[in-house]
Amino acid sequence: FFFSSRRRHTRFLPVSWARRCVQETEVIPNGILVFFPSYTLLNKCYDIWTKENIIAKIQSFKTVVKEPKHNNLYQEAIKTFAQNSKQRGAVLLAVCKGRSSEGIDFTDDMARAVFMIGIPFPSVQDRKIELKKQYLEENMRFNNTSNCKLNGTDWYLLQAIRATNQAIGRVIRHINDYGVILLCDVRFNQSNQITQLPSWITQHMQKFSSFNEVQTSLE
């Protein structure tokens, strides 16, 4: 699959992907973290999955918790997820660069899997991001020295990779911890994406061409 801001309005994409992933969420025990690039995509998928009864299907065997955007609701949501992850199991739908992806330790049964939905590139509509890229490109062009090693494109990619590494790092929190990381975007096959991932991931990375292969591997 290819999740991006340009394709977030395509209804088929999140529905077809989610229906196939229901089986994976049932096989994986305890807690599961699902990270989206933005609240916009998270809310879009959640609304569609609710209408298509996908959320209800998952709720039949695991508790589904959606990360709230407002801080005053966050602690209660995480408490619900933590309690259920150790009992009937739970799925937390969260956002990269949010509190769940950077500030919480999901140790042991709280996270036996992390799903990365897309790649969390900064918003191209953010004026600050646009200006930063332009500055780095011009700095590289006019000051082509050893001190100018990062152009705008490389910096933009680096922000996404850092956010990805923060999120997928939630699943392994100590030496005896374990879990599975599912990178659900075809762009993770690109060499410039893979080489930026931690070696403890790339050394054990497997590529699958179908959901049936994923299902067999998890079982």
mmCIF file with all atom_site columns, C-alpha atoms in Angstrom, residues 25 32 34 42 46 49-50 54-67 77 80-81 84 88-93:
data_model
loop_
_atom_site.group_PDB
_atom_site.id
_atom_site.type_symbol
_atom_site.label_atom_id
_atom_site.label_alt_id
_atom_site.label_comp_id
_atom_site.label_asym_id
_atom_site.label_entity_id
_atom_site.label_seq_id
_atom_site.pdbx_PDB_ins_code
_atom_site.Cartn_x
_atom_site.Cartn_y
_atom_site.Cartn_z
_atom_site.occupancy
_atom_site.B_iso_or_equiv
_atom_site.pdbx_formal_charge
_atom_site.auth_seq_id
_atom_site.auth_comp_id
_atom_site.auth_asym_id
_atom_site.auth_atom_id
_atom_site.pdbx_PDB_model_num
ATOM 1  C CA . THR A 1 25 ? -4.783  -7.948 14.991 1.00 0.00 ? 25 THR A CA 1
ATOM 2  C CA . ILE A 1 32 ? -1.033  -3.375 19.415 1.00 0.00 ? 32 ILE A CA 1
ATOM 3  C CA . VAL A 1 34 ? -1.054  1.591  15.109 1.00 0.00 ? 34 VAL A CA 1
ATOM 4  C CA . LEU A 1 42 ? -6.169  8.900  11.647 1.00 0.00 ? 42 LEU A CA 1
ATOM 5  C CA . TYR A 1 46 ? -11.358 5.852  11.885 1.00 0.00 ? 46 TYR A CA 1
ATOM 6  C CA . TRP A 1 49 ? -13.631 1.976  9.440  1.00 0.00 ? 49 TRP A CA 1
ATOM 7  C CA . THR A 1 50 ? -16.503 2.741  11.792 1.00 0.00 ? 50 THR A CA 1
ATOM 8  C CA . ILE A 1 54 ? -14.235 -2.687 10.799 1.00 0.00 ? 54 ILE A CA 1
ATOM 9  C CA . ILE A 1 55 ? -13.873 -1.068 14.226 1.00 0.00 ? 55 ILE A CA 1
ATOM 10 C CA . ALA A 1 56 ? -16.780 -3.189 15.506 1.00 0.00 ? 56 ALA A CA 1
ATOM 11 C CA . LYS A 1 57 ? -15.101 -6.333 14.159 1.00 0.00 ? 57 LYS A CA 1
ATOM 12 C CA . ILE A 1 58 ? -11.874 -5.565 16.017 1.00 0.00 ? 58 ILE A CA 1
ATOM 13 C CA . GLN A 1 59 ? -13.849 -4.627 19.128 1.00 0.00 ? 59 GLN A CA 1
ATOM 14 C CA . SER A 1 60 ? -15.254 -8.158 19.181 1.00 0.00 ? 60 SER A CA 1
ATOM 15 C CA . PHE A 1 61 ? -11.861 -9.504 20.295 1.00 0.00 ? 61 PHE A CA 1
ATOM 16 C CA . LYS A 1 62 ? -9.816  -6.418 21.308 1.00 0.00 ? 62 LYS A CA 1
ATOM 17 C CA . THR A 1 63 ? -10.579 -3.015 22.800 1.00 0.00 ? 63 THR A CA 1
ATOM 18 C CA . VAL A 1 64 ? -9.968  -0.174 20.343 1.00 0.00 ? 64 VAL A CA 1
ATOM 19 C CA . VAL A 1 65 ? -8.658  3.096  21.791 1.00 0.00 ? 65 VAL A CA 1
ATOM 20 C CA . LYS A 1 66 ? -8.212  6.223  19.703 1.00 0.00 ? 66 LYS A CA 1
ATOM 21 C CA . GLU A 1 67 ? -5.534  8.647  20.872 1.00 0.00 ? 67 GLU A CA 1
ATOM 22 C CA . ALA A 1 77 ? -7.357  6.777  27.121 1.00 0.00 ? 77 ALA A CA 1
ATOM 23 C CA . THR A 1 80 ? -7.978  2.059  29.257 1.00 0.00 ? 80 THR A CA 1
ATOM 24 C CA . PHE A 1 81 ? -5.496  0.762  26.694 1.00 0.00 ? 81 PHE A CA 1
ATOM 25 C CA . ASN A 1 84 ? -7.152  -4.054 28.347 1.00 0.00 ? 84 ASN A CA 1
ATOM 26 C CA . ARG A 1 88 ? -8.518  -9.235 26.377 1.00 0.00 ? 88 ARG A CA 1
ATOM 27 C CA . GLY A 1 89 ? -6.066  -7.255 24.264 1.00 0.00 ? 89 GLY A CA 1
ATOM 28 C CA . ALA A 1 90 ? -6.230  -3.708 22.909 1.00 0.00 ? 90 ALA A CA 1
ATOM 29 C CA . VAL A 1 91 ? -5.419  -1.640 19.828 1.00 0.00 ? 91 VAL A CA 1
ATOM 30 C CA . LEU A 1 92 ? -4.226  1.948  20.187 1.00 0.00 ? 92 LEU A CA 1
ATOM 31 C CA . LEU A 1 93 ? -4.711  4.157  17.139 1.00 0.00 ? 93 LEU A CA 1
#
